[in-house]
CSV table of C-alpha atoms in Angstrom, one decimal:
chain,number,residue,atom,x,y,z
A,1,UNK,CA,0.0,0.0,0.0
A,2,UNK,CA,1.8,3.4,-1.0
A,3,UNK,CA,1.2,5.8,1.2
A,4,UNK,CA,3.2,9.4,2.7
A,5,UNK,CA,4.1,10.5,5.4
A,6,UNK,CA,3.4,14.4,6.1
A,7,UNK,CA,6.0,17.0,7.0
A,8,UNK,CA,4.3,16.8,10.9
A,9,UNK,CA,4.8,13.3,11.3
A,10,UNK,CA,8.8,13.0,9.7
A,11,UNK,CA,9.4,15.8,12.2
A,12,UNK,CA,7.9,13.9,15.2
A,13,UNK,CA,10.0,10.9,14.1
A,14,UNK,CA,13.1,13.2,13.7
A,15,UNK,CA,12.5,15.2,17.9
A,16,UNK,CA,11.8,11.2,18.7
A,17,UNK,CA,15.1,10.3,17.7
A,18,UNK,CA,17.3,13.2,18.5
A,19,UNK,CA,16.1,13.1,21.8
A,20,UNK,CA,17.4,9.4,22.3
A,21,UNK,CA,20.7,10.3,21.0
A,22,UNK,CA,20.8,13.5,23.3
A,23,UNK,CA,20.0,11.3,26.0
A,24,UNK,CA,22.0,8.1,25.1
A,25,UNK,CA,25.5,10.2,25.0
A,26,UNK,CA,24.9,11.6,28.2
A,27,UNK,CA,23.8,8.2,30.2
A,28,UNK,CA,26.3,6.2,28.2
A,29,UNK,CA,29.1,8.0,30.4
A,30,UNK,CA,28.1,7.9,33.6
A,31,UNK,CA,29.7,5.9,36.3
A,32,UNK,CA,28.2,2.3,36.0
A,33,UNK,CA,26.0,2.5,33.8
A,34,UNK,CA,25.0,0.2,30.9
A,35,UNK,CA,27.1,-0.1,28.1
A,36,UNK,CA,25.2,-0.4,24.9
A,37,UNK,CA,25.7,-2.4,21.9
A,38,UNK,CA,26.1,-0.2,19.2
A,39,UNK,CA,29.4,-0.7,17.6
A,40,UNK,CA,29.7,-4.2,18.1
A,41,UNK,CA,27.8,-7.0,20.0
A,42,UNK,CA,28.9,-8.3,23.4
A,43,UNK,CA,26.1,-10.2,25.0
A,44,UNK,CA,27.1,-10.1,28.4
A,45,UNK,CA,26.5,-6.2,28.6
A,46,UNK,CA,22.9,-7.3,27.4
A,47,UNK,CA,23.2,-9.5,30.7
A,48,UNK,CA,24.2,-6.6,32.7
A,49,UNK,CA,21.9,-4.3,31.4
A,50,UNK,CA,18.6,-6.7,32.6
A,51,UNK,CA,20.5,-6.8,35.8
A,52,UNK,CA,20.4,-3.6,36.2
A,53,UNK,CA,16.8,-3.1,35.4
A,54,UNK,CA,15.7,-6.3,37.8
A,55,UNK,CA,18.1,-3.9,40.6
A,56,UNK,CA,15.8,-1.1,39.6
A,57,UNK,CA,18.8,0.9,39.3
A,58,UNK,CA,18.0,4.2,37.9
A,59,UNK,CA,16.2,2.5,35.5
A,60,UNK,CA,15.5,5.2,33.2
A,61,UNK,CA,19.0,6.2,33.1
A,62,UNK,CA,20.1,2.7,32.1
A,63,UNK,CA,17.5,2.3,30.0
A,64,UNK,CA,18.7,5.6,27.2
A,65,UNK,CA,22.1,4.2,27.8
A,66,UNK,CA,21.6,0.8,26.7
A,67,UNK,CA,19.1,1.6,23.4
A,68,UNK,CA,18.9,5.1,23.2
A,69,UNK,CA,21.4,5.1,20.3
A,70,UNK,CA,18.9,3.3,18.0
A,71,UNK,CA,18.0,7.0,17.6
A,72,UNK,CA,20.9,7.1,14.9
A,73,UNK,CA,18.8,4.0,12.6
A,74,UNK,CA,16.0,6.4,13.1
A,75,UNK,CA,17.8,9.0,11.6
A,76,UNK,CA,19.4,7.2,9.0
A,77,UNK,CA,15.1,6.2,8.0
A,78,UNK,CA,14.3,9.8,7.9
A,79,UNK,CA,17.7,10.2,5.7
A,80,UNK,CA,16.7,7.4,3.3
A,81,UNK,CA,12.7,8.4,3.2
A,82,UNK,CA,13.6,12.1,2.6
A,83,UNK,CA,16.1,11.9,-0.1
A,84,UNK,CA,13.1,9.5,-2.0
A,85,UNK,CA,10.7,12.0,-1.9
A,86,UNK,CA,13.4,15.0,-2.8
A,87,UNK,CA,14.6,14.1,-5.4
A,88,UNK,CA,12.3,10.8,-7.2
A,89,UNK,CA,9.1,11.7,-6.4
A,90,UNK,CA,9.2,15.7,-6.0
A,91,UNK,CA,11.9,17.4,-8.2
A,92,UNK,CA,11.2,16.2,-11.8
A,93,UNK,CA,14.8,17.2,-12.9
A,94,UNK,CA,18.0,15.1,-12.4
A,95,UNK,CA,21.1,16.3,-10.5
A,96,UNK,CA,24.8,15.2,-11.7
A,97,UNK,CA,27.3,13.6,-8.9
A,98,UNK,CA,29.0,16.3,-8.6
A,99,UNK,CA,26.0,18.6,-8.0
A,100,UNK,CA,24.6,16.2,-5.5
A,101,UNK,CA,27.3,16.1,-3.4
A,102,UNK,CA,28.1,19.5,-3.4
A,103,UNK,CA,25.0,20.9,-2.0
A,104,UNK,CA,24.3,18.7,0.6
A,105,UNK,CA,28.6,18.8,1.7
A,106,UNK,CA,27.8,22.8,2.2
A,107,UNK,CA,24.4,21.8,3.7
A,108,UNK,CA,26.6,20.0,6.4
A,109,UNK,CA,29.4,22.4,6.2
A,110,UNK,CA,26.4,25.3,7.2
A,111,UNK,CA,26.1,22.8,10.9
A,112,UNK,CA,30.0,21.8,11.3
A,113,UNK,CA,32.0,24.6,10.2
A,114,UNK,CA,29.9,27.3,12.7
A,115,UNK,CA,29.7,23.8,15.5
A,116,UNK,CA,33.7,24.1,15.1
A,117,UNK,CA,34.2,27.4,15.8
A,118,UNK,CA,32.1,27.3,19.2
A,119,UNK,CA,33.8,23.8,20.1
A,120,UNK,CA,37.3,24.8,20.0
A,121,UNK,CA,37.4,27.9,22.5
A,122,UNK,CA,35.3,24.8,24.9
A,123,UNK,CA,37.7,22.2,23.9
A,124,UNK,CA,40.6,24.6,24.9
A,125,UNK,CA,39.2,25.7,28.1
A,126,UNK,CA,38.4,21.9,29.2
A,127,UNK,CA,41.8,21.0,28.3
A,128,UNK,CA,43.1,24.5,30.4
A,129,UNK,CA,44.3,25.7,27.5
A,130,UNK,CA,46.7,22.7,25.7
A,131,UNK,CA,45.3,21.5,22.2
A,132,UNK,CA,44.4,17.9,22.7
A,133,UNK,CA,44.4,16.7,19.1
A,134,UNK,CA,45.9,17.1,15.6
A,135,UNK,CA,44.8,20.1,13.2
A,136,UNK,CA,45.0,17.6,10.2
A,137,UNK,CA,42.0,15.5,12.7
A,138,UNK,CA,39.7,19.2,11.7
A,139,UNK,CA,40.6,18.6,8.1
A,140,UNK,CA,39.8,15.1,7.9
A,141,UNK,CA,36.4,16.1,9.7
A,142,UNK,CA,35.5,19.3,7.1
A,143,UNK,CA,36.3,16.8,4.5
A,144,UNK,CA,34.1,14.0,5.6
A,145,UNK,CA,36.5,11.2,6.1
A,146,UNK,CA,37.6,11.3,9.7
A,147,UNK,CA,35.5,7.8,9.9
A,148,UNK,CA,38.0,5.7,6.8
A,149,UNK,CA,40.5,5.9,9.5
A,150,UNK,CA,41.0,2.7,11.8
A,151,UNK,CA,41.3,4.7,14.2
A,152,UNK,CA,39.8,8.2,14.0
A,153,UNK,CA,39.6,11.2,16.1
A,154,UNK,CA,36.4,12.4,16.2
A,155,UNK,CA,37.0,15.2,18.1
A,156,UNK,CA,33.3,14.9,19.5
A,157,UNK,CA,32.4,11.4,19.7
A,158,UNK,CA,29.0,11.9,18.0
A,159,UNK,CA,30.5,14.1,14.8
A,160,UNK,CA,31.0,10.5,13.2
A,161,UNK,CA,27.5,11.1,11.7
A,162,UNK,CA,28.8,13.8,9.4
A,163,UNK,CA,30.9,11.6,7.3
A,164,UNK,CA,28.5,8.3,7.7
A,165,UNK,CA,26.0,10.6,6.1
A,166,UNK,CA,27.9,11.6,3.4
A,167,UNK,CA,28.9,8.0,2.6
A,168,UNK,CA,25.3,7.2,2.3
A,169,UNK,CA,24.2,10.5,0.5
A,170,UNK,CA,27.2,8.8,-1.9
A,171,UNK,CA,26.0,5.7,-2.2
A,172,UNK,CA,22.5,6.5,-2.8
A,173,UNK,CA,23.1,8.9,-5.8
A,174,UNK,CA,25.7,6.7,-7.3
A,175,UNK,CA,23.9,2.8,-6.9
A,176,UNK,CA,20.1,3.9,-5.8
A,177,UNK,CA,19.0,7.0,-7.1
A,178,UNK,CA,15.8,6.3,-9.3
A,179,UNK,CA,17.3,3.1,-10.1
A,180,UNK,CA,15.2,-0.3,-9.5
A,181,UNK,CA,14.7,-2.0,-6.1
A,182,UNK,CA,16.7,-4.3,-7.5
A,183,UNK,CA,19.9,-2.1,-7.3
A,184,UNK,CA,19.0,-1.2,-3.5
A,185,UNK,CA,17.9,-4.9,-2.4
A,186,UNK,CA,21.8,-6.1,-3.5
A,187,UNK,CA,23.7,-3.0,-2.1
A,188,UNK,CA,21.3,-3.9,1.7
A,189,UNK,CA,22.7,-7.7,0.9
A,190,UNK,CA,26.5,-6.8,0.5
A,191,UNK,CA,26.4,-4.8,3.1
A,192,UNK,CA,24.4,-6.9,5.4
A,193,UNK,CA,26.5,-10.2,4.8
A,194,UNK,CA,29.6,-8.4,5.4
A,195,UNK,CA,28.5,-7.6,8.9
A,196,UNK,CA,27.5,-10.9,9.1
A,197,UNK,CA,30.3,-12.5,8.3
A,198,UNK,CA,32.4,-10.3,10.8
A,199,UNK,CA,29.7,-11.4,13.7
A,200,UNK,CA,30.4,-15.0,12.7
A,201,UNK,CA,33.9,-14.4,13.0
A,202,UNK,CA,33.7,-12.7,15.9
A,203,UNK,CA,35.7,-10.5,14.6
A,204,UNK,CA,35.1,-7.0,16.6
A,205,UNK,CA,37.6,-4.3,15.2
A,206,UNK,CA,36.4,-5.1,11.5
A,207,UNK,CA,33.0,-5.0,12.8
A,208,UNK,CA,33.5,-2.0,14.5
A,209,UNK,CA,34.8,-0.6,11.1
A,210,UNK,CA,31.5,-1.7,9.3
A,211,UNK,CA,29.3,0.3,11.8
A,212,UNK,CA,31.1,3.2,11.8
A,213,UNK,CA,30.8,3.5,7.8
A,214,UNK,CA,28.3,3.2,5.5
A,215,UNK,CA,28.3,-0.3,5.3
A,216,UNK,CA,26.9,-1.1,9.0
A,217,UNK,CA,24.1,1.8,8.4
A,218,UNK,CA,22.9,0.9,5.3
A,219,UNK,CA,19.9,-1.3,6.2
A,220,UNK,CA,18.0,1.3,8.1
A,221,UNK,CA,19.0,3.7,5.2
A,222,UNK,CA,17.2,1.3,2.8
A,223,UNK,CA,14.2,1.1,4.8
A,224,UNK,CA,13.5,4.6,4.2
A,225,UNK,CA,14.3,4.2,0.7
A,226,UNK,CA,11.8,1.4,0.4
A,227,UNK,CA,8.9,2.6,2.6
A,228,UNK,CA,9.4,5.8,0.6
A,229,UNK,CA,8.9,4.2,-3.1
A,230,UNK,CA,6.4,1.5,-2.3
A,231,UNK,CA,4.7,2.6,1.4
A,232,UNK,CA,4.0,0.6,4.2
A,233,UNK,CA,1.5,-0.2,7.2
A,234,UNK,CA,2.3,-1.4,10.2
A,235,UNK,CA,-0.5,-2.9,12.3
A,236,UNK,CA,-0.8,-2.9,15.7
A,237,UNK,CA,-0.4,-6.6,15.8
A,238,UNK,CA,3.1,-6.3,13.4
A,239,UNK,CA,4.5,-3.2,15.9
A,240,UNK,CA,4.4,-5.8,18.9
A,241,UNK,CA,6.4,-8.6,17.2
A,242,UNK,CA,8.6,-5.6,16.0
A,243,UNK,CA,9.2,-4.8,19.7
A,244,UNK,CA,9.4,-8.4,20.5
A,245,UNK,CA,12.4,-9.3,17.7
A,246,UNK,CA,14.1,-6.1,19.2
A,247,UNK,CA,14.3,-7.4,22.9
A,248,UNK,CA,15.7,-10.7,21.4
A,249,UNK,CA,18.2,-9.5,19.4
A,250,UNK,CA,20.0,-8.2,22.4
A,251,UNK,CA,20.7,-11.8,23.3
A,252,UNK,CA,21.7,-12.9,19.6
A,253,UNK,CA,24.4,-11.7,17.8
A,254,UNK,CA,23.0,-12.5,14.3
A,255,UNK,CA,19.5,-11.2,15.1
A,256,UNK,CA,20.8,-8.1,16.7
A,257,UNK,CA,22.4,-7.3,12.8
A,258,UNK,CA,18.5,-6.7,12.1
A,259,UNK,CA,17.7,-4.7,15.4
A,260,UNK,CA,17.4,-1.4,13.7
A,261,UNK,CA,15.3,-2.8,11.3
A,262,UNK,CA,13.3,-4.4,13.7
A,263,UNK,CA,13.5,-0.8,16.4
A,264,UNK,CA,11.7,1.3,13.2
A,265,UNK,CA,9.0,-1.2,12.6
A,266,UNK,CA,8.5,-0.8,16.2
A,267,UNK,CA,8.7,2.7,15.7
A,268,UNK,CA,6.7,3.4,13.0
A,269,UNK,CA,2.8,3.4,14.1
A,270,UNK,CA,3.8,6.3,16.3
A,271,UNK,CA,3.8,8.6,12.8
A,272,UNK,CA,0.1,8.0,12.9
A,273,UNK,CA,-0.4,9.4,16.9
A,274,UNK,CA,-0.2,13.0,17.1
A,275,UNK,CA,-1.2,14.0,20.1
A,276,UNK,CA,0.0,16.7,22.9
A,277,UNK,CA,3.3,14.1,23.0
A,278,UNK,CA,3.5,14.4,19.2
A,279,UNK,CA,3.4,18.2,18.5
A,280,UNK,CA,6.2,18.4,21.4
A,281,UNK,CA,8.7,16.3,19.4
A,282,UNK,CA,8.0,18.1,16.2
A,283,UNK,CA,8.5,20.9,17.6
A,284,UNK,CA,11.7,19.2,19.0
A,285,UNK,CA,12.2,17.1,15.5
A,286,UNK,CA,12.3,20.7,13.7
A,287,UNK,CA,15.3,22.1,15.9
A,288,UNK,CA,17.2,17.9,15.9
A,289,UNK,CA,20.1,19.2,13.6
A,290,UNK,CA,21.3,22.3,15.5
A,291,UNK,CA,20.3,20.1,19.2
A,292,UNK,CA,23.4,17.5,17.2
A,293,UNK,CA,25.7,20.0,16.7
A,294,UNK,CA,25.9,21.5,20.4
A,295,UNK,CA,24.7,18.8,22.7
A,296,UNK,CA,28.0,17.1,22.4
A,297,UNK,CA,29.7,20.4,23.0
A,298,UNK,CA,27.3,20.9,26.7
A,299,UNK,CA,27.6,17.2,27.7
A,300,UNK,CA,31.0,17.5,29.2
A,301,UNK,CA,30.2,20.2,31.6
A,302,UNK,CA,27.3,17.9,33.3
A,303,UNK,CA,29.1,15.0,33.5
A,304,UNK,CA,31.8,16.7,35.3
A,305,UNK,CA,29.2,18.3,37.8
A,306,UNK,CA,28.1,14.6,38.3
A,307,UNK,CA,31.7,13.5,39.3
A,308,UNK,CA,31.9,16.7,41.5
A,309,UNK,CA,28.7,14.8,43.7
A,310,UNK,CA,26.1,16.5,42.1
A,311,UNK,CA,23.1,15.5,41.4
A,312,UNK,CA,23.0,13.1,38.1
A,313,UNK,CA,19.1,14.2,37.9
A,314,UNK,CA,19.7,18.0,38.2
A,315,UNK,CA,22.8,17.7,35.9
A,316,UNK,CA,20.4,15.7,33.3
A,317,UNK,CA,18.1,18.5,33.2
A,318,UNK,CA,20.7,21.2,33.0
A,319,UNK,CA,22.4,19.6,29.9
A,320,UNK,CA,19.0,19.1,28.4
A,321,UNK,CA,18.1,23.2,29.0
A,322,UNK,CA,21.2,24.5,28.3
A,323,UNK,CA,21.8,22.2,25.0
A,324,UNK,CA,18.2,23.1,23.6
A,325,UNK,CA,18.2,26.9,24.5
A,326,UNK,CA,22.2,26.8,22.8
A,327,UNK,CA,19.9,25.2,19.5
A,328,UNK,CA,18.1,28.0,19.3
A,329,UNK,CA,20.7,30.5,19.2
A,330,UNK,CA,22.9,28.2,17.1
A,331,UNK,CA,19.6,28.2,14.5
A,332,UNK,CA,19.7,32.1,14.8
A,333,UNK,CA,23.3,32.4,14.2
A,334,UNK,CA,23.4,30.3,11.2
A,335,UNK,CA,20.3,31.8,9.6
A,336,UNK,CA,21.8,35.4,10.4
A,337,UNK,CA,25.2,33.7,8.7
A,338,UNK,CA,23.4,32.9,5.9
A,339,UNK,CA,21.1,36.0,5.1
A,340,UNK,CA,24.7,38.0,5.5
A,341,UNK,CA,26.6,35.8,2.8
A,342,UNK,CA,23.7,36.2,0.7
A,343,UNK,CA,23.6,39.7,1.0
A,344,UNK,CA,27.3,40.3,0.4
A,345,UNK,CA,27.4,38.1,-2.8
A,346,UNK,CA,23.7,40.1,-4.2
């Protein structure tokens, strides 16, 4: 059944998601709490992480920390879903490579280049002054490759989306873009069976590789893609076994390859609820790229407060003031940034 979704519901989907990721790289850091599987697949931190929830040890807490980053797969839908209905089903006129990739390396360049220039002065001033990495590390970042490296420096841990999404923006205009299913069901199969085969290997640092790239974030990608060309409904009945194959592939390597897939099925029947719940996290989904940029930039300062004995609730809910009130003036700067340039070049 072919079917759209409106601008309202992708931006509830987009506040859903940011807001796990907001939360999951805050929680992720505090003292004992549960490490996700994200990267790679360990399943006794699964084991630890039920523990922890039968303890009812700041459950909440654990709870973001241990699956809050399945806001990225969410993201990487919204990705896949949007470019579909940009540039196949909206704009009747092509767009070369090179002109594809240009506009959306300055779309990025508009969030990381302006996200730069406010980390560094609080990079320095954490650091009391010394420069804790390597210039060429900035480079690799404005250029979108810091995450080819074996072992990058991010510079802010969750900046690696910058060059994942260009990967995929490549990918997509060079094997999928108004192509057949056909092209995008064999790219999700490469992909997928090379992550496979590093799970049946056991092999963690090439898996850790996968995930990081393009190659471990192309399934959710193509779910968007797909839902966005043919449609899809999820019934009530279908978002409960959804829910159910997530919670098992925390105890199954092989299954938990799926788990993104399986976390936006579940995820999915929300699109249809807009309620009170709904307009907040459009109104959230609508501010989600600046709330990237600067939360990592906040986080720091909380978790420090945290170590220095206060509060981990009323450090939680200064990070998440502070980082959304920094969105909006990061949102008015770049739009004042932009009306400027466009000015001087008129």
């Amino acid at each position: 059944m072919n079917r759209t979704y409106s601008f309202a519901q992708i931006q509830t989907f987009k506040g859903l998601a940011i807001l796990m990721i907001v939360l999951h790289n805050f929680c992720h850091l505090l003292p004992g709490a549960a490490v996700e599987n994200e990267y790679v697949f360990l399943a006794e931190r699964t084991w630890r992480f039920f523990s922890l929830l039968s303890e009812g040890n700041h459950v909440g807490l654990n709870l973001f920390s241990y699956i809050g980053h399945y806001g990225v797969p969410l993201f990487l839908f919204v990705s896949g879903y949007g470019l579909v209905r940009k540039y196949e089903q909206t704009s009747p006129m092509g767009i070369s490579i090179a002109g594809f990739m240009g506009k959306h390396a300055v779309k990025l360049w508009w969030l990381l280049v302006p996200g730069l220039l406010v980390w560094l002065p609080s990079d320095l001033f954490l650091h009391h002054g010394e420069w804790a990495h390597k210039w060429t590390d900035v480079v690799y970042m404005l250029a979108y490759i810091s995450n080819l490296f074996p072992h990058p420096d991010l510079l802010l841990g969750p900046w690696w989306y910058f060059s994942l999404t260009m990967q995929l923006y490549f990918i997509y205009r060079l094997f999928l873009y108004r192509r057949s299913d056909v092209w995008l069901y064999g790219v999700t199969l490469v992909c997928l069976l090379l992550e496979l085969y590093a799970l049946s290997v056991e092999n963690m640092p090439m898996l850790n590789y996968l995930r990081y790239n393009a190659v471990g974030s192309v399934l959710p990608f193509a779910c968007g893609i797909l839902i966005a060309r043919r449609g899809c409904v999820i019934s009530g009945k279908g978002m409960w076994l959804a829910w159910l194959g997530l919670v098992a592939s925390w105890t199954d390597g092989l299954l938990w390859a799926f788990s993104p897939l399986f976390c936006i099925w579940a995820v999915i029947p929300l699109l249809d609820k807009q309620g009170v719940w709904g307009n907040v996290l459009g109104s959230i989904g609508q501010l989600s790229a600046y709330v990237f940029v600067v939360h990592p930039i906040v986080r720091p300062y909380f978790l420090q407060a945290v170590k220095e004995g206060c509060s981990v609730y009323l450090s939680l809910a200064g990070y998440l003031f502070l980082t959304f009130l920094l969105a909006l003036g990061f949102r008015w700067l770049i739009a004042k940034m932009k009306t400027s340039l466009q000015r001087f070049v008129a």
